[in-house]
PDB file of C-alpha atoms in Angstrom:
ATOM      1  CA  LEU W   1     -28.003  -5.887 -22.489  1.00 64.00           C
ATOM      2  CA  GLN W   2     -25.019  -6.502 -24.588  1.00 75.00           C
ATOM      3  CA  ARG W   3     -22.196  -3.862 -25.284  1.00 78.00           C
ATOM      4  CA  GLU W   4     -18.569  -4.511 -26.102  1.00 85.00           C
ATOM      5  CA  ALA W   5     -16.132  -3.425 -23.529  1.00 92.00           C
ATOM      6  CA  ILE W   6     -12.422  -3.205 -23.006  1.00 94.00           C
ATOM      7  CA  VAL W   7     -11.948  -4.638 -19.408  1.00 94.00           C
ATOM      8  CA  LEU W   8      -8.998  -3.844 -17.593  1.00 96.00           C
ATOM      9  CA  ARG W   9      -7.536  -6.103 -14.696  1.00 94.00           C
ATOM     10  CA  PHE W  10      -4.960  -4.791 -12.505  1.00 95.00           C
ATOM     11  CA  ASP W  11      -3.421  -7.472  -9.806  1.00 92.00           C
ATOM     12  CA  ARG W  12      -4.905  -6.296  -6.435  1.00 88.00           C
ATOM     13  CA  LEU W  13      -1.458  -7.524  -4.727  1.00 87.00           C
ATOM     14  CA  VAL W  14       0.728  -4.946  -6.222  1.00 90.00           C
ATOM     15  CA  CYS W  15      -1.896  -2.275  -6.771  1.00 93.00           C
ATOM     16  CA  ALA W  16      -3.385  -1.959  -3.498  1.00 91.00           C
ATOM     17  CA  ASP W  17      -3.655   1.699  -3.818  1.00 94.00           C
ATOM     18  CA  GLN W  18      -6.652   2.811  -5.657  1.00 94.00           C
ATOM     19  CA  LYS W  19      -4.295   6.117  -7.290  1.00 95.00           C
ATOM     20  CA  LEU W  20      -2.390   3.693  -9.230  1.00 96.00           C
ATOM     21  CA  TYR W  21      -5.322   1.907 -11.375  1.00 96.00           C
ATOM     22  CA  LEU W  22      -7.351   4.961 -11.063  1.00 96.00           C
ATOM     23  CA  SER W  23      -4.610   7.082 -12.402  1.00 96.00           C
ATOM     24  CA  LEU W  24      -3.758   5.003 -15.539  1.00 97.00           C
ATOM     25  CA  THR W  25      -7.544   4.539 -16.238  1.00 96.00           C
ATOM     26  CA  SER W  26      -8.182   8.354 -16.284  1.00 96.00           C
ATOM     27  CA  ALA W  27      -5.085   8.907 -18.441  1.00 97.00           C
ATOM     28  CA  LEU W  28      -6.048   6.313 -20.775  1.00 97.00           C
ATOM     29  CA  ASP W  29     -10.092   7.470 -20.877  1.00 96.00           C
ATOM     30  CA  ARG W  30      -8.595  10.892 -21.683  1.00 96.00           C
ATOM     31  CA  ALA W  31      -6.529   9.799 -24.613  1.00 96.00           C
ATOM     32  CA  ILE W  32      -8.994   7.432 -26.000  1.00 96.00           C
ATOM     33  CA  LYS W  33     -11.416  10.371 -26.169  1.00 95.00           C
ATOM     34  CA  ASP W  34      -8.749  12.748 -28.003  1.00 95.00           C
ATOM     35  CA  ARG W  35      -7.273  10.260 -30.259  1.00 96.00           C
ATOM     36  CA  TYR W  36     -10.461   8.870 -31.596  1.00 95.00           C
ATOM     37  CA  GLY W  37     -12.590  12.334 -31.182  1.00 94.00           C
ATOM     38  CA  LEU W  38     -15.180  10.752 -28.913  1.00 93.00           C
ATOM     39  CA  ASP W  39     -17.569  12.956 -27.015  1.00 91.00           C
ATOM     40  CA  GLU W  40     -17.116  12.862 -22.915  1.00 90.00           C
ATOM     41  CA  SER W  41     -20.011  11.238 -22.855  1.00 90.00           C
ATOM     42  CA  GLU W  42     -19.573   8.248 -25.130  1.00 92.00           C
ATOM     43  CA  LEU W  43     -17.122   6.478 -23.255  1.00 92.00           C
ATOM     44  CA  ARG W  44     -18.014   5.384 -19.594  1.00 92.00           C
ATOM     45  CA  LEU W  45     -16.106   3.469 -16.617  1.00 92.00           C
ATOM     46  CA  LEU W  46     -17.225   0.777 -14.287  1.00 91.00           C
ATOM     47  CA  VAL W  47     -14.805   0.356 -11.544  1.00 93.00           C
ATOM     48  CA  GLY W  48     -14.624  -2.708  -9.233  1.00 88.00           C
ATOM     49  CA  VAL W  49     -16.373  -4.876 -11.013  1.00 90.00           C
ATOM     50  CA  GLN W  50     -16.235  -8.606 -10.378  1.00 88.00           C
ATOM     51  CA  PRO W  51     -15.449 -11.679 -13.072  1.00 85.00           C
ATOM     52  CA  ASP W  52     -18.177 -14.364 -13.084  1.00 85.00           C
ATOM     53  CA  PRO W  53     -16.147 -16.919 -12.392  1.00 86.00           C
ATOM     54  CA  PRO W  54     -13.932 -15.403  -9.755  1.00 84.00           C
ATOM     55  CA  ASP W  55     -10.508 -14.977 -10.144  1.00 84.00           C
ATOM     56  CA  GLU W  56      -8.362 -17.332  -7.760  1.00 84.00           C
ATOM     57  CA  PRO W  57      -7.749 -16.508  -4.559  1.00 79.00           C
ATOM     58  CA  GLU W  58      -4.109 -16.288  -4.550  1.00 78.00           C
ATOM     59  CA  ARG W  59      -4.306 -13.765  -7.541  1.00 82.00           C
ATOM     60  CA  PRO W  60      -6.947 -11.647  -6.973  1.00 85.00           C
ATOM     61  CA  GLY W  61      -7.889  -8.811  -9.617  1.00 91.00           C
ATOM     62  CA  LEU W  62      -9.256  -5.216  -9.743  1.00 92.00           C
ATOM     63  CA  TYR W  63     -11.166  -4.869 -12.546  1.00 94.00           C
ATOM     64  CA  VAL W  64     -12.288  -1.717 -14.756  1.00 95.00           C
ATOM     65  CA  VAL W  65     -14.519  -1.514 -17.659  1.00 94.00           C
ATOM     66  CA  LEU W  66     -14.263   0.989 -20.463  1.00 94.00           C
ATOM     67  CA  TYR W  67     -17.710   0.793 -22.493  1.00 93.00           C
ATOM     68  CA  GLU W  68     -19.613   2.563 -25.276  1.00 92.00           C
ATOM     69  CA  ALA W  69     -22.392   4.522 -23.088  1.00 88.00           C
ATOM     70  CA  ASP W  70     -25.099   4.241 -25.781  1.00 84.00           C
ATOM     71  CA  GLY W  71     -24.625   1.079 -27.543  1.00 82.00           C
ATOM     72  CA  ASN W  72     -24.892   2.758 -31.075  1.00 82.00           C
ATOM     73  CA  GLY W  73     -21.180   1.609 -32.315  1.00 84.00           C
ATOM     74  CA  ASN W  74     -19.390   4.751 -32.504  1.00 85.00           C
ATOM     75  CA  VAL W  75     -16.678   4.027 -29.982  1.00 92.00           C
ATOM     76  CA  PRO W  76     -14.331   1.866 -32.217  1.00 94.00           C
ATOM     77  CA  LEU W  77     -13.541  -0.430 -28.981  1.00 94.00           C
ATOM     78  CA  ARG W  78     -11.808  -3.464 -31.435  1.00 94.00           C
ATOM     79  CA  ARG W  79      -9.852  -0.763 -33.026  1.00 96.00           C
ATOM     80  CA  ILE W  80      -9.018   0.838 -29.369  1.00 96.00           C
ATOM     81  CA  PHE W  81      -7.774  -2.758 -28.093  1.00 96.00           C
ATOM     82  CA  GLU W  82      -6.244  -3.748 -31.039  1.00 97.00           C
ATOM     83  CA  GLU W  83      -4.105  -0.304 -30.991  1.00 97.00           C
ATOM     84  CA  PHE W  84      -3.703  -0.445 -27.209  1.00 97.00           C
ATOM     85  CA  ASP W  85       0.013   0.178 -26.858  1.00 97.00           C
ATOM     86  CA  ALA W  86      -0.252   3.261 -29.126  1.00 97.00           C
ATOM     87  CA  VAL W  87      -3.289   4.580 -27.020  1.00 98.00           C
ATOM     88  CA  VAL W  88      -0.683   4.162 -23.839  1.00 98.00           C
ATOM     89  CA  GLU W  89       1.870   6.049 -25.763  1.00 98.00           C
ATOM     90  CA  ALA W  90      -0.513   8.728 -26.256  1.00 97.00           C
ATOM     91  CA  ALA W  91      -1.669   9.020 -22.594  1.00 97.00           C
ATOM     92  CA  TYR W  92       1.869   9.293 -21.673  1.00 97.00           C
ATOM     93  CA  GLU W  93       2.966  11.832 -24.264  1.00 96.00           C
ATOM     94  CA  LYS W  94      -0.062  13.570 -23.421  1.00 95.00           C
ATOM     95  CA  MET W  95       0.730  14.015 -19.640  1.00 96.00           C
ATOM     96  CA  ARG W  96       4.480  14.784 -20.630  1.00 95.00           C
ATOM     97  CA  ASN W  97       3.945  17.440 -23.335  1.00 94.00           C
ATOM     98  CA  CYS W  98       0.800  19.045 -21.523  1.00 93.00           C
ATOM     99  CA  PRO W  99       1.078  23.066 -21.561  1.00 89.00           C
ATOM    100  CA  GLY W 100      -1.877  23.302 -18.982  1.00 86.00           C
ATOM    101  CA  SER W 101      -4.734  25.180 -19.556  1.00 80.00           C
ATOM    102  CA  HIS W 102      -6.243  28.732 -18.698  1.00 80.00           C
ATOM    103  CA  GLY W 103      -2.672  29.868 -17.206  1.00 80.00           C
ATOM    104  CA  HIS W 104      -2.189  27.143 -15.652  1.00 84.00           C
ATOM    105  CA  VAL W 105       0.834  24.824 -15.283  1.00 87.00           C
ATOM    106  CA  CYS W 106      -0.241  21.342 -15.369  1.00 90.00           C
ATOM    107  CA  ASP W 107       1.734  19.531 -12.185  1.00 89.00           C
ATOM    108  CA  THR W 108      -1.337  17.424 -11.061  1.00 89.00           C
ATOM    109  CA  GLY W 109      -2.890  16.593 -14.068  1.00 92.00           C
ATOM    110  CA  CYS W 110      -5.507  18.621 -15.765  1.00 90.00           C
ATOM    111  CA  TYR W 111      -8.357  17.890 -18.420  1.00 89.00           C
ATOM    112  CA  VAL W 112      -6.095  18.485 -21.062  1.00 91.00           C
ATOM    113  CA  CYS W 113      -4.169  15.663 -20.139  1.00 92.00           C
ATOM    114  CA  LEU W 114      -5.670  13.645 -17.660  1.00 94.00           C
ATOM    115  CA  ARG W 115      -8.864  14.030 -16.219  1.00 91.00           C
ATOM    116  CA  SER W 116     -12.163  13.958 -17.778  1.00 88.00           C
ATOM    117  CA  TYR W 117     -16.098  13.913 -16.907  1.00 86.00           C
ATOM    118  CA  ALA W 118     -16.004  10.280 -16.580  1.00 86.00           C
ATOM    119  CA  THR W 119     -13.407  10.269 -13.931  1.00 88.00           C
ATOM    120  CA  HIS W 120     -14.477  12.937 -12.070  1.00 88.00           C
ATOM    121  CA  PRO W 121     -15.718  10.575  -9.172  1.00 89.00           C
ATOM    122  CA  TYR W 122     -12.485   9.450  -8.626  1.00 91.00           C
ATOM    123  CA  ALA W 123     -10.469  12.831  -8.814  1.00 91.00           C
ATOM    124  CA  ALA W 124      -9.323  12.512  -5.092  1.00 92.00           C
ATOM    125  CA  SER W 125      -7.422   9.428  -6.364  1.00 93.00           C
ATOM    126  CA  VAL W 126      -6.061  10.898  -9.704  1.00 95.00           C
ATOM    127  CA  ASP W 127      -2.471  11.896  -9.568  1.00 94.00           C
ATOM    128  CA  LYS W 128      -0.511  12.847 -13.041  1.00 96.00           C
ATOM    129  CA  ALA W 129       2.918  11.542 -11.444  1.00 96.00           C
ATOM    130  CA  THR W 130       1.580   8.166 -10.803  1.00 96.00           C
ATOM    131  CA  ALA W 131      -0.683   7.934 -14.032  1.00 96.00           C
ATOM    132  CA  MET W 132       3.073   8.844 -15.893  1.00 97.00           C
ATOM    133  CA  MET W 133       4.869   6.146 -13.863  1.00 96.00           C
ATOM    134  CA  PHE W 134       2.512   3.489 -14.689  1.00 97.00           C
ATOM    135  CA  ALA W 135       2.281   4.203 -18.558  1.00 97.00           C
ATOM    136  CA  GLY W 136       5.540   4.801 -18.575  1.00 96.00           C
ATOM    137  CA  TYR W 137       6.146   1.255 -17.369  1.00 96.00           C
ATOM    138  CA  LEU W 138       3.944  -0.361 -19.550  1.00 96.00           C
ATOM    139  CA  LEU W 139       6.208   1.498 -22.372  1.00 97.00           C
ATOM    140  CA  GLY W 140       9.100   0.358 -20.956  1.00 95.00           C
ATOM    141  CA  LYS W 141      10.447   3.775 -20.126  1.00 95.00           C
ATOM    142  CA  ALA W 142      10.056   3.917 -16.547  1.00 94.00           C
ATOM    143  CA  ILE W 143      10.464   2.006 -13.390  1.00 93.00           C
ATOM    144  CA  PHE W 144       6.918   0.552 -11.702  1.00 93.00           C
ATOM    145  CA  ARG W 145       6.471   1.400  -8.029  1.00 93.00           C
ATOM    146  CA  PRO W 146       4.043  -1.200  -6.865  1.00 91.00           C
ATOM    147  CA  ALA W 147       1.608  -0.118  -3.979  1.00 92.00           C
ATOM    148  CA  ILE W 148       2.026  -3.817  -1.981  1.00 88.00           C
ATOM    149  CA  ALA W 149      -0.950  -5.067  -0.230  1.00 77.00           C
ATOM    150  CA  GLU W 150      -0.674  -6.001   3.274  1.00 77.00           C
ATOM    151  CA  GLN W 151      -0.474  -9.815   3.829  1.00 71.00           C
ATOM    152  CA  GLU W 152      -3.233 -11.320   6.021  1.00 69.00           C
ATOM    153  CA  ASP W 153      -1.810 -12.953   9.190  1.00 66.00           C
ATOM    154  CA  HIS W 154      -1.704 -16.629   9.066  1.00 60.00           C
ATOM    155  CA  SER W 155      -0.094 -17.548  12.271  1.00 62.00           C
ATOM    156  CA  SER W 156      -3.154 -19.012  13.549  1.00 64.00           C
ATOM    157  CA  HIS W 157      -2.995 -21.855  10.823  1.00 66.00           C
ATOM    158  CA  PHE W 158       0.434 -23.139  10.939  1.00 68.00           C
ATOM    159  CA  ASP W 159       0.215 -26.755  10.477  1.00 71.00           C
ATOM    160  CA  LEU W 160       3.516 -27.039  12.746  1.00 74.00           C
ATOM    161  CA  GLU W 161       4.978 -25.135  15.292  1.00 78.00           C
ATOM    162  CA  LEU W 162       8.253 -25.406  17.098  1.00 79.00           C
ATOM    163  CA  SER W 163      10.168 -23.383  19.550  1.00 82.00           C
ATOM    164  CA  LEU W 164      13.961 -23.458  19.858  1.00 80.00           C
ATOM    165  CA  GLU W 165      15.819 -22.903  23.265  1.00 82.00           C
ATOM    166  CA  ARG W 166      19.268 -23.213  23.895  1.00 81.00           C
ATOM    167  CA  HIS W 167      21.168 -23.475  27.313  1.00 82.00           C
ATOM    168  CA  GLY W 168      24.974 -23.507  26.906  1.00 82.00           C
ATOM    169  CA  GLN W 169      25.574 -26.073  24.240  1.00 80.00           C
ATOM    170  CA  VAL W 170      22.598 -27.940  24.489  1.00 83.00           C
ATOM    171  CA  TYR W 171      19.617 -27.347  22.004  1.00 79.00           C
ATOM    172  CA  SER W 172      16.021 -28.445  22.649  1.00 82.00           C
ATOM    173  CA  VAL W 173      13.346 -28.315  19.768  1.00 81.00           C
ATOM    174  CA  ARG W 174      10.146 -28.683  21.181  1.00 83.00           C
ATOM    175  CA  GLY W 175       6.700 -29.430  19.316  1.00 81.00           C
ATOM    176  CA  ARG W 176       3.012 -30.166  20.485  1.00 80.00           C
ATOM    177  CA  LYS W 177       4.130 -33.954  20.300  1.00 81.00           C
ATOM    178  CA  GLY W 178       7.541 -33.868  21.754  1.00 82.00           C
ATOM    179  CA  SER W 179      10.883 -32.637  22.114  1.00 82.00           C
ATOM    180  CA  TYR W 180      14.731 -33.172  21.048  1.00 79.00           C
ATOM    181  CA  SER W 181      17.674 -32.558  22.737  1.00 81.00           C
ATOM    182  CA  ALA W 182      21.214 -32.361  21.140  1.00 80.00           C
ATOM    183  CA  SER W 183      24.671 -30.886  22.311  1.00 81.00           C
ATOM    184  CA  LEU W 184      26.455 -28.769  20.119  1.00 74.00           C
ATOM    185  CA  ASP W 185      29.235 -30.621  18.818  1.00 75.00           C
ATOM    186  CA  GLY W 186      29.600 -30.010  15.275  1.00 69.00           C
ATOM    187  CA  GLU W 187      27.513 -27.707  13.091  1.00 70.00           C
ATOM    188  CA  GLN W 188      24.668 -25.600  14.273  1.00 65.00           C
ATOM    189  CA  ASN W 189      22.129 -26.344  11.727  1.00 67.00           C
ATOM    190  CA  LYS W 190      22.977 -30.192  11.827  1.00 67.00           C
ATOM    191  CA  VAL W 191      22.056 -30.185  15.804  1.00 63.00           C
ATOM    192  CA  ILE W 192      18.981 -28.369  15.340  1.00 63.00           C
ATOM    193  CA  PHE W 193      17.626 -30.078  12.094  1.00 65.00           C
ATOM    194  CA  ASN W 194      19.167 -33.205  12.711  1.00 59.00           C
TER     195      ASN W 194
END
């Protein structure tokens, strides 16, 4: 089974909170369906797919795939890809100018501007302010506020471990294979890192 798809790659190191990539994806999904006159069931999402071959460990990605549900060619994926900047602009403007629905003010995002049937499983992680910030950043209208991933503790992987002690004017640098001591009679860095 083959399908055309649009693959969105988010940097895992700056999009550690799923609210970032799910909010933008939800806004894009809503804008694509409205802009291209698609039914709710025609465009689907796959969240958390992995590429083959996998990403480099230093730059891991988070992937979301937008694809046509039935594969009959009704979803103009190539055109959506070519007009992607306009899709982002449409998503941003739709959220910015959303009147809300059924007498409710749209503060957190509604089915008019942000949400859809396809993104319902991710509703708790979809937020209008986050989607507007991300879309606005892509358009050069807002500052991106990343969610930085916590770095792994590499303290047990050091190749070189030194301890520095000071006793009066004498500095001692100790390592696994020896030590070095010198009196402070000049610049501190020259004494320590001689």
